[in-house]
Coordinates of C-alpha atoms and ligand atoms in Angstrom, one line a residue:
Chain C
M1 CA -31.5 139.3 45.2
S2 CA -33.3 141.6 42.4
E3 CA -36.8 141.7 41.5
L4 CA -36.0 140.3 37.4
K5 CA -36.5 137.1 38.2
G6 CA -39.3 136.2 35.9
K7 CA -40.7 139.5 34.8
V8 CA -38.5 139.6 32.0
A9 CA -37.1 137.9 28.9
I10 CA -35.1 138.1 25.3
V11 CA -37.3 137.4 22.6
G12 CA -35.2 138.3 20.0
I13 CA -31.6 137.5 19.6
G14 CA -29.2 138.9 16.1
E15 CA -25.4 138.1 15.0
V16 CA -23.1 138.7 12.3
P17 CA -20.6 136.3 11.0
T18 CA -17.2 137.0 13.2
G19 CA -14.5 137.4 10.7
R20 CA -11.9 139.9 8.5
F21 CA -14.5 142.1 6.8
P22 CA -12.6 145.3 5.4
E23 CA -15.4 145.5 2.1
T24 CA -17.7 146.2 5.0
A25 CA -19.0 149.8 7.7
A26 CA -18.7 149.1 11.4
I27 CA -22.2 150.3 11.4
Y28 CA -22.9 147.4 9.3
H29 CA -22.1 144.7 12.2
A30 CA -24.7 146.5 14.7
I31 CA -27.6 147.4 12.8
E32 CA -27.7 143.6 11.1
S33 CA -27.5 141.8 14.0
A34 CA -30.3 144.3 15.8
K35 CA -31.9 144.3 12.3
Q36 CA -32.2 140.4 13.3
A37 CA -32.7 140.2 16.7
I38 CA -36.1 142.5 16.2
R39 CA -37.3 140.1 13.7
D40 CA -36.6 138.0 15.4
A41 CA -39.0 139.4 18.1
G42 CA -41.7 138.7 16.1
I43 CA -42.3 142.9 17.1
D44 CA -43.0 145.8 14.6
K45 CA -39.3 147.7 15.3
D46 CA -41.1 151.2 17.0
E47 CA -41.7 149.3 19.9
I48 CA -38.1 149.6 21.1
D49 CA -38.8 152.6 23.4
F50 CA -34.7 152.5 24.4
C51 CA -31.6 151.6 22.1
M52 CA -28.5 150.5 24.7
P53 CA -25.2 150.8 23.0
T54 CA -22.4 149.2 24.2
A55 CA -18.8 150.3 23.3
S56 CA -16.7 149.5 20.1
L57 CA -13.2 149.7 20.9
F58 CA -11.7 150.2 17.5
S59 CA -12.5 153.2 17.0
P60 CA -13.5 156.9 19.4
Q61 CA -14.6 157.9 16.8
F62 CA -17.1 155.4 16.0
N63 CA -17.9 155.2 19.5
T64 CA -19.2 158.0 19.2
E65 CA -21.5 157.4 16.8
L66 CA -22.6 154.9 18.6
V67 CA -23.2 156.9 21.4
T68 CA -25.3 159.8 19.2
C69 CA -28.2 157.7 18.2
R70 CA -26.9 156.4 14.9
V71 CA -27.9 152.9 15.0
V72 CA -31.5 154.6 16.3
E73 CA -31.7 156.1 12.8
E74 CA -30.3 154.1 10.8
L75 CA -33.3 152.0 11.7
G76 CA -35.4 154.8 11.5
L77 CA -37.0 153.5 15.4
K78 CA -39.3 156.6 14.9
K79 CA -40.7 155.4 19.5
C80 CA -37.7 155.8 20.5
K81 CA -37.1 157.7 23.9
K82 CA -33.2 156.9 24.6
N83 CA -30.0 156.1 23.1
C84 CA -28.0 155.4 26.2
Q85 CA -24.5 152.7 26.3
V86 CA -23.7 150.6 28.6
F87 CA -20.3 149.3 28.9
S88 CA -18.7 147.3 31.8
G89 CA -15.6 145.8 28.9
G90 CA -15.8 142.6 29.3
S91 CA -19.3 141.8 30.8
S92 CA -21.0 143.9 28.9
S93 CA -23.4 141.4 28.1
S94 CA -24.7 140.9 31.9
C95 CA -24.4 144.4 33.4
G96 CA -26.3 145.8 29.9
L97 CA -28.2 142.8 30.9
Q98 CA -30.0 143.3 34.1
M99 CA -29.7 146.8 33.0
A100 CA -32.4 146.8 30.7
G101 CA -34.6 145.1 33.1
S102 CA -34.5 146.7 35.4
L103 CA -35.6 150.1 32.9
I104 CA -37.8 147.5 32.5
T105 CA -39.6 146.2 35.4
S106 CA -39.2 149.7 37.2
G107 CA -41.4 151.0 33.7
V108 CA -39.0 153.2 32.6
A109 CA -38.8 151.1 29.0
R110 CA -41.0 149.2 27.2
T111 CA -38.4 147.0 25.4
V112 CA -35.2 147.6 24.9
L113 CA -32.2 146.7 22.2
F114 CA -29.2 145.5 23.1
V115 CA -26.9 146.1 20.8
H116 CA -23.1 145.1 20.9
S117 CA -20.4 145.3 17.3
D118 CA -16.7 146.3 17.2
R119 CA -14.3 145.6 14.3
L120 CA -11.0 144.8 16.0
G121 CA -9.2 142.5 13.5
T122 CA -9.6 145.1 10.5
G123 CA -9.9 148.0 12.5
V124 CA -6.5 147.8 13.9
T125 CA -2.9 146.1 13.0
A126 CA -2.8 142.9 13.9
Q127 CA 0.7 145.5 16.8
G128 CA -1.7 147.7 17.3
G129 CA -4.2 145.4 18.8
I130 CA -1.2 143.6 21.0
D131 CA -0.8 147.9 22.2
L132 CA -4.1 148.5 22.4
F133 CA -4.2 146.0 24.6
S134 CA -1.1 146.6 27.1
T135 CA -2.7 149.8 27.4
A136 CA -5.9 149.3 28.2
G137 CA -7.9 148.7 31.4
I138 CA -4.0 148.5 32.4
S139 CA -3.2 150.9 35.4
A140 CA -0.4 153.2 33.0
E141 CA 1.4 154.1 36.6
W142 CA 1.6 150.6 37.9
E143 CA 1.3 148.0 35.4
V144 CA 1.7 149.0 32.1
P145 CA 5.9 150.1 32.4
F146 CA 6.9 146.8 33.5
G147 CA 5.9 145.8 30.6
Q148 CA 2.1 144.0 31.2
H149 CA -0.5 143.1 28.3
Y150 CA -3.3 140.7 28.2
S151 CA -1.1 137.5 27.2
S152 CA 1.3 137.5 30.7
I153 CA -1.7 138.4 32.6
A154 CA -4.1 135.9 31.7
A155 CA -0.3 132.9 31.4
L156 CA -0.7 134.8 34.8
S157 CA -3.3 133.4 36.4
T158 CA -2.7 130.7 34.2
T159 CA 1.3 129.9 36.3
R160 CA -0.5 130.2 40.0
Y161 CA -4.0 127.9 38.7
K162 CA -1.3 125.3 37.3
Y163 CA 0.5 125.4 40.8
E164 CA -2.6 125.6 43.0
T165 CA -4.6 122.1 41.1
G166 CA -1.2 120.8 39.4
C167 CA -3.4 121.5 36.3
T168 CA -1.0 120.1 32.8
D169 CA -0.5 122.1 29.8
E170 CA -2.2 119.4 27.8
Q171 CA -5.7 119.9 30.5
L172 CA -5.0 123.4 29.2
A173 CA -5.5 122.6 25.6
S174 CA -7.8 120.2 25.6
V175 CA -10.3 123.6 26.9
C176 CA -9.6 125.5 23.2
V177 CA -10.8 121.9 21.6
S178 CA -13.3 121.6 23.4
N179 CA -14.8 124.9 22.3
R180 CA -13.0 124.0 18.0
K181 CA -15.8 121.6 18.9
W182 CA -18.8 123.7 19.1
A183 CA -16.5 125.7 16.6
E184 CA -17.0 123.4 14.2
K185 CA -20.6 123.8 14.0
N186 CA -21.8 127.5 14.5
P187 CA -21.9 129.1 10.5
N188 CA -20.3 132.6 12.7
A189 CA -17.2 131.0 14.3
F190 CA -14.3 132.2 12.5
F191 CA -12.7 128.8 12.9
R192 CA -13.8 125.7 12.4
K193 CA -11.9 122.9 11.3
P194 CA -11.2 120.5 13.6
L195 CA -8.2 121.0 16.4
T196 CA -6.1 118.4 18.3
I197 CA -3.8 118.8 21.5
E198 CA -1.2 118.5 19.5
E199 CA -2.0 121.4 17.7
V200 CA -2.0 123.5 20.2
M201 CA 0.8 122.3 22.4
A202 CA 2.6 122.3 18.6
S203 CA 1.5 126.2 18.8
K204 CA 3.9 130.1 19.3
M205 CA 5.1 129.8 23.5
L206 CA 4.0 133.8 24.1
S207 CA 4.3 134.4 27.8
T208 CA 5.0 130.6 29.9
P209 CA 2.5 128.6 29.9
L210 CA 0.5 130.8 27.5
R211 CA 0.6 129.3 23.7
A212 CA -1.2 130.8 20.3
K213 CA -3.6 129.0 20.7
M214 CA -4.2 129.7 24.1
S215 CA -4.4 133.2 22.9
N216 CA -8.0 134.5 21.5
M217 CA -7.6 136.5 18.5
L218 CA -8.9 139.8 17.7
F219 CA -11.9 140.2 14.9
D220 CA -14.7 142.2 13.6
G221 CA -18.1 141.2 14.9
G222 CA -21.3 142.2 16.2
S223 CA -24.3 140.2 18.1
A224 CA -28.0 141.6 19.1
F225 CA -30.9 141.0 21.7
V226 CA -34.2 142.8 22.5
L227 CA -35.4 142.6 25.9
T228 CA -39.1 143.0 26.7
S229 CA -42.1 142.4 29.6
A230 CA -42.2 138.9 30.5
E231 CA -46.1 139.6 30.3
R232 CA -46.2 140.3 26.7
A233 CA -42.8 138.9 26.2
R234 CA -45.5 135.5 25.8
D235 CA -47.4 136.6 23.0
L236 CA -44.6 136.6 21.0
P237 CA -43.4 134.3 18.6
N238 CA -39.7 132.4 20.6
K239 CA -40.4 131.2 23.7
P240 CA -39.4 133.6 26.3
V241 CA -36.2 133.7 27.7
Y242 CA -36.2 134.6 31.9
I243 CA -33.8 136.0 33.9
L244 CA -33.9 133.3 36.6
G245 CA -31.2 135.0 39.0
E246 CA -27.7 137.6 38.9
S247 CA -24.9 138.6 40.3
G248 CA -21.4 139.7 40.9
V249 CA -18.9 140.2 42.0
V250 CA -16.0 143.7 41.2
S251 CA -12.7 142.3 42.7
H252 CA -10.1 144.7 41.2
F253 CA -8.9 147.7 38.7
V254 CA -4.7 146.8 38.5
F255 CA -4.6 143.0 37.9
S256 CA -1.6 142.7 40.7
Q257 CA -4.2 144.1 42.8
E258 CA -6.2 140.9 42.9
L259 CA -5.6 138.6 45.6
D260 CA -6.2 135.1 43.4
V261 CA -5.9 135.3 40.8
S262 CA -6.7 132.0 40.0
R263 CA -10.1 131.7 41.5
F264 CA -11.3 135.9 41.4
G265 CA -14.9 136.2 42.6
W266 CA -16.7 133.3 40.6
A267 CA -18.1 131.3 43.7
K268 CA -20.2 134.2 45.6
A269 CA -21.5 135.6 42.0
A270 CA -22.6 132.2 40.8
K271 CA -23.7 130.9 44.3
E272 CA -25.7 134.7 44.8
A273 CA -27.5 134.0 41.1
F274 CA -27.9 130.1 41.6
E275 CA -29.5 131.0 44.9
E276 CA -32.0 133.3 43.6
A277 CA -32.7 130.8 40.5
D278 CA -33.9 128.7 43.2
L279 CA -31.1 126.4 41.2
T280 CA -27.9 124.8 40.8
P281 CA -25.5 124.2 38.4
Q282 CA -26.9 120.5 38.1
D283 CA -30.1 121.6 36.6
M284 CA -28.1 123.5 34.0
D285 CA -28.6 122.2 30.8
V286 CA -25.9 124.8 29.5
A287 CA -23.0 126.2 30.4
E288 CA -22.1 128.9 28.5
I289 CA -18.4 130.6 30.4
Y290 CA -16.1 133.1 29.5
D291 CA -13.7 132.1 27.8
S292 CA -11.5 134.5 26.5
Y293 CA -8.1 131.8 27.8
P294 CA -8.8 129.1 28.4
V295 CA -7.6 129.0 32.2
Y296 CA -10.4 131.5 32.8
Q297 CA -13.3 128.9 31.1
M298 CA -11.4 126.6 34.0
I299 CA -11.2 129.2 36.5
G300 CA -15.3 130.2 35.8
F301 CA -16.2 126.3 35.6
E302 CA -15.2 124.9 38.9
E303 CA -15.9 128.2 41.0
L304 CA -19.7 127.9 40.1
G305 CA -19.5 124.6 41.3
F306 CA -19.9 122.5 37.7
C307 CA -17.4 120.7 39.6
E308 CA -14.4 120.3 42.1
R309 CA -11.8 122.4 42.4
G310 CA -9.2 120.9 39.9
E311 CA -11.5 118.1 38.4
A312 CA -11.7 121.1 35.5
G313 CA -8.6 119.6 33.7
E314 CA -9.3 115.8 33.7
I315 CA -13.4 117.2 32.5
F316 CA -12.3 118.6 30.2
M317 CA -9.7 116.6 28.4
R318 CA -12.6 113.3 29.2
G319 CA -14.8 116.1 26.3
E320 CA -17.2 115.6 29.3
T321 CA -17.6 119.3 27.4
W322 CA -18.1 118.4 23.3
P323 CA -21.6 118.4 21.2
G324 CA -23.4 115.5 22.4
R325 CA -21.9 114.9 25.9
R326 CA -22.5 115.3 29.9
I327 CA -21.8 119.2 30.0
P328 CA -21.9 121.5 27.1
C329 CA -19.9 124.0 27.9
T330 CA -19.7 127.4 26.3
T331 CA -21.3 126.1 22.9
D332 CA -20.7 128.5 20.0
G333 CA -17.2 128.0 20.7
G334 CA -16.1 131.7 22.7
M335 CA -13.4 133.7 21.2
L336 CA -11.1 130.8 21.2
S337 CA -12.6 129.5 18.3
K338 CA -16.1 131.6 17.4
G339 CA -13.5 134.4 17.6
H340 CA -13.0 137.3 20.1
I341 CA -14.3 141.1 19.0
G342 CA -13.7 142.6 21.9
A343 CA -16.6 143.5 24.5
G344 CA -19.1 142.0 22.2
G345 CA -17.5 137.9 23.2
A346 CA -20.0 137.7 26.1
V347 CA -22.8 139.1 24.6
S348 CA -22.4 136.1 22.2
L349 CA -22.4 134.2 24.5
M350 CA -25.7 135.9 26.2
V351 CA -26.9 135.6 22.4
E352 CA -26.1 131.2 22.2
A353 CA -27.8 131.1 25.1
A354 CA -31.1 132.6 24.7
R355 CA -30.7 130.8 22.1
Q356 CA -29.9 127.6 23.1
L357 CA -33.4 128.0 25.5
M358 CA -35.7 128.4 21.6
G359 CA -34.0 126.0 20.6
K360 CA -32.6 127.4 17.6
A361 CA -29.2 126.4 17.5
G362 CA -29.3 124.0 14.8
E363 CA -26.5 121.6 14.6
R364 CA -25.6 122.5 18.0
Q365 CA -28.5 122.7 20.0
V366 CA -28.8 121.5 22.9
K367 CA -31.6 118.9 22.9
D368 CA -34.2 120.1 25.1
A369 CA -32.4 122.9 26.9
R370 CA -34.4 124.3 29.8
F371 CA -31.7 126.4 31.8
A372 CA -28.4 128.3 30.8
V373 CA -25.6 130.2 33.0
E374 CA -23.9 132.9 31.0
T375 CA -20.7 134.4 33.1
A376 CA -18.6 137.7 31.4
T377 CA -15.8 139.4 33.2
G378 CA -14.5 142.4 31.8
G379 CA -10.4 144.5 32.1
T380 CA -7.9 142.7 33.0
Y381 CA -11.2 139.9 35.2
M382 CA -11.5 142.7 36.5
D383 CA -15.1 141.4 37.6
A384 CA -17.1 138.2 37.6
Q385 CA -20.8 138.4 36.3
V386 CA -23.3 135.4 36.6
T387 CA -26.5 134.8 35.2
I388 CA -28.7 132.7 35.0
L389 CA -31.4 131.8 32.6
G390 CA -34.8 130.0 31.3
T391 CA -37.7 129.4 29.8
E392 CA -39.2 128.1 33.0
I393 CA -39.5 129.8 36.2
P394 CA -38.6 128.0 38.9
Chain I
M3 CA 9.5 149.5 13.1
D4 CA 10.4 151.4 15.2
T5 CA 10.7 150.8 18.7
P6 CA 8.4 153.0 20.5
K7 CA 10.7 154.6 24.1
K8 CA 9.6 152.5 27.2
P9 CA 6.8 153.9 29.0
V10 CA 7.7 155.9 31.7
P11 CA 4.6 155.7 34.8
I12 CA 1.9 157.9 34.5
V13 CA 2.3 159.4 37.9
N14 CA -0.9 160.2 40.2
P15 CA -0.3 163.9 42.6
W16 CA -0.3 161.5 45.3
A17 CA 2.4 158.6 44.6
R18 CA 4.8 160.9 43.6
P19 CA 6.4 160.1 47.0
F20 CA 6.5 157.2 46.2
W21 CA 8.7 157.5 42.7
D22 CA 11.1 160.2 44.6
A23 CA 11.9 157.0 47.6
A24 CA 12.4 154.5 44.1
R25 CA 15.0 157.6 42.9
E26 CA 16.6 156.8 45.6
E27 CA 16.4 153.4 45.8
R28 CA 14.5 153.1 49.0
L29 CA 11.2 150.9 48.1
V30 CA 8.8 153.1 50.7
T31 CA 4.4 152.3 50.6
Q32 CA 1.8 154.1 53.1
R33 CA 0.6 152.6 55.9
C34 CA -2.6 153.7 57.1
K35 CA -1.9 155.0 61.6
D36 CA -5.5 154.2 62.4
C37 CA -5.9 150.2 60.9
D38 CA -2.0 149.4 60.7
K39 CA -2.9 147.9 57.5
F40 CA 0.2 148.4 54.8
I41 CA -1.1 149.7 51.2
F42 CA 0.0 149.6 47.9
Y43 CA -0.2 151.0 45.5
P44 CA -0.7 154.8 47.4
R45 CA -4.0 155.9 47.9
I46 CA -6.2 159.0 49.5
A47 CA -7.8 157.0 51.8
C48 CA -7.1 153.5 54.2
P49 CA -9.0 150.8 51.7
H50 CA -9.5 149.0 54.5
C51 CA -10.8 151.6 57.2
F52 CA -11.8 154.6 55.3
S53 CA -8.5 156.3 57.5
D54 CA -7.1 159.6 55.7
N55 CA -4.7 159.7 58.6
L56 CA -1.2 157.6 56.4
E57 CA 2.0 157.8 57.1
W58 CA 5.1 157.1 54.2
V59 CA 7.5 154.1 55.4
E60 CA 10.6 152.3 54.7
V61 CA 9.7 148.5 53.6
S62 CA 11.8 145.5 53.7
G63 CA 11.7 144.4 49.9
K64 CA 12.4 140.7 50.8
G65 CA 9.3 139.3 49.6
T66 CA 8.1 135.6 47.2
I67 CA 6.5 135.7 43.8
Y68 CA 3.0 134.8 43.9
S69 CA 3.0 134.1 39.4
F70 CA 4.9 135.0 37.3
T71 CA 5.4 134.7 33.4
V72 CA 8.2 134.1 30.9
V73 CA 7.2 136.7 28.3
E74 CA 8.9 135.4 24.7
N75 CA 6.6 136.6 21.9
N76 CA 4.2 139.5 21.0
A77 CA 5.1 141.9 23.6
P78 CA 4.0 145.2 23.8
S79 CA 6.2 147.1 21.3
A80 CA 7.7 148.9 23.4
F81 CA 9.0 145.7 25.2
I82 CA 9.5 143.5 21.8
K83 CA 13.7 144.4 22.9
E84 CA 13.8 142.4 26.3
M85 CA 12.2 139.9 25.5
P86 CA 12.1 137.3 27.5
Y87 CA 11.6 138.8 30.0
V88 CA 9.5 137.9 33.6
V89 CA 6.6 139.7 34.8
A90 CA 5.4 138.8 37.9
I91 CA 2.9 139.5 41.3
I92 CA 5.2 140.5 43.7
K93 CA 4.2 139.3 47.5
L94 CA 6.3 142.1 50.4
E95 CA 6.2 140.8 53.3
E96 CA 4.3 143.2 54.4
G97 CA 1.3 141.6 52.7
V98 CA 0.5 144.2 49.5
Q99 CA 1.1 142.8 46.1
M100 CA 3.0 144.6 43.4
L101 CA 3.7 143.7 39.6
S102 CA 7.0 144.2 38.4
N103 CA 10.7 142.3 36.3
V104 CA 12.3 140.0 38.2
V105 CA 16.2 140.2 36.2
E106 CA 18.9 138.6 37.5
C107 CA 17.6 134.3 37.5
D108 CA 17.7 131.6 35.9
L109 CA 14.5 131.5 34.0
D110 CA 14.1 128.0 34.1
E111 CA 14.6 128.3 37.8
L112 CA 11.7 130.5 38.8
H113 CA 8.6 129.2 40.5
C114 CA 5.9 130.2 42.8
D115 CA 6.3 131.4 46.1
M116 CA 10.1 131.6 45.7
P117 CA 12.1 134.2 47.7
V118 CA 13.4 137.4 46.1
E119 CA 14.7 141.0 47.4
I120 CA 14.3 144.3 46.0
T121 CA 17.2 146.2 43.8
F122 CA 16.4 149.1 41.3
E123 CA 16.3 149.6 37.6
K124 CA 17.4 153.2 36.7
L125 CA 14.7 153.4 33.5
T126 CA 14.5 157.4 32.9
D127 CA 16.9 160.6 35.0
E128 CA 13.1 161.1 36.7
F129 CA 12.1 156.9 36.9
T130 CA 13.9 154.1 38.8
L131 CA 11.3 151.0 38.1
P132 CA 11.6 148.6 41.7
K133 CA 12.3 145.5 40.3
F134 CA 13.2 141.5 42.3
R135 CA 15.8 139.3 42.6
P136 CA 16.6 136.2 44.3
V137 CA 18.0 135.7 47.1
Ligands
LIG413 ZN1 -6.6 151.6 57.7

């Protein structure tokens, strides 16, 4: 249990479209997202006293610029006291939010700008992306020599998950279809044309049973949020989006050391987060579940408690997670349809959770959304991070 | 495109006995003399009881496939020529898990919990990789 519940709130959000923008400088994705978030919060830019950029992967040079205060200078954040990077790979959304929240509740900071940007779509070649993700976060001693990479990792989870639950390839494909339904309504998503199970099943086999259209693709993009105290939040124009509960489990570094590659630590993290929030999965209006590959969205969905183990496939097949249906899930289209922007995949989900709760999700707005759960994981699914957000404090 | 050389393990000094044994086609792991648990990959202290009292022991090389995949497309550059190849997590009889490749197998016959045994493949003069084949 943390002491963050109801004490801090997301008050502003910003995001640039996900895509391929070779003419655009990487910093643009950071500063445009941050500018939007500050304006959305309705605060003076000089209220930001802590700038927290998370890491960019495409270029160490660019990441060093983020570390060395470029965002602060570009935006003219004149009263900023600290610029400090918080990074835990794909779980940077949750870890960053909780770090920022702790700084605010302890009095170290009053208003934190958290910002992500990357250029994995145009900053590296397609094979370069595969090669980057066959070494980044993969053990150079125990896995790289055997040809391990991110597709084979997701395939290892998928094979075991199918073996234990009887999940079918069509059910996996239905997760991609569900996320696409949401992306069709998201102007910031890259893939917006309708997708069918047949199209997913006809796409190229990568690592069995994982097909090309079951894989995320890498793009350029960025997103940002502003966090401040609940007290200050009540004076600002947006509905405050409070942190209500959070927990996490760190399970492995070397993927093959994970004892359960089709469950991980989600159940424990979720139980603790829901207990802190004094809420249940059934209270959630929106489930922003980290996807990257369909099996991880199904595992997250089940382990969080939205259904029993092995039932997610049928629920996704029936379209119960689509817009207007029973359990809106991964409502920005996720990494599978909005596009994977590195550590920002889950930052997008966090921003989307806040957007839905603020009532600003436009065509894909979930009616009267009050509570949302966001999940994130970094590296090779090394951790399970769960955050519960809401506009009311139970 | 030139195919880069297959990557060799970047060895941590305390893991050197594992690779020395592999070069002699022996599979060894650490075992904790205090809590008796087998340990893989090699550590500087027991990850179970935190003891420094570790020893190297030869293990059976028998296990099962915990999970597997056949890489058919989009492999890392150095492995493009190997496709299709099998990446698998092997659960050894001694209770530890390791990543490897399953070789000398019918790709259509592979399944989870399938029994496998150790075999060795020379990568360079310095490195031999432990691999597995169906029993
Ligand atoms: Zn021990």
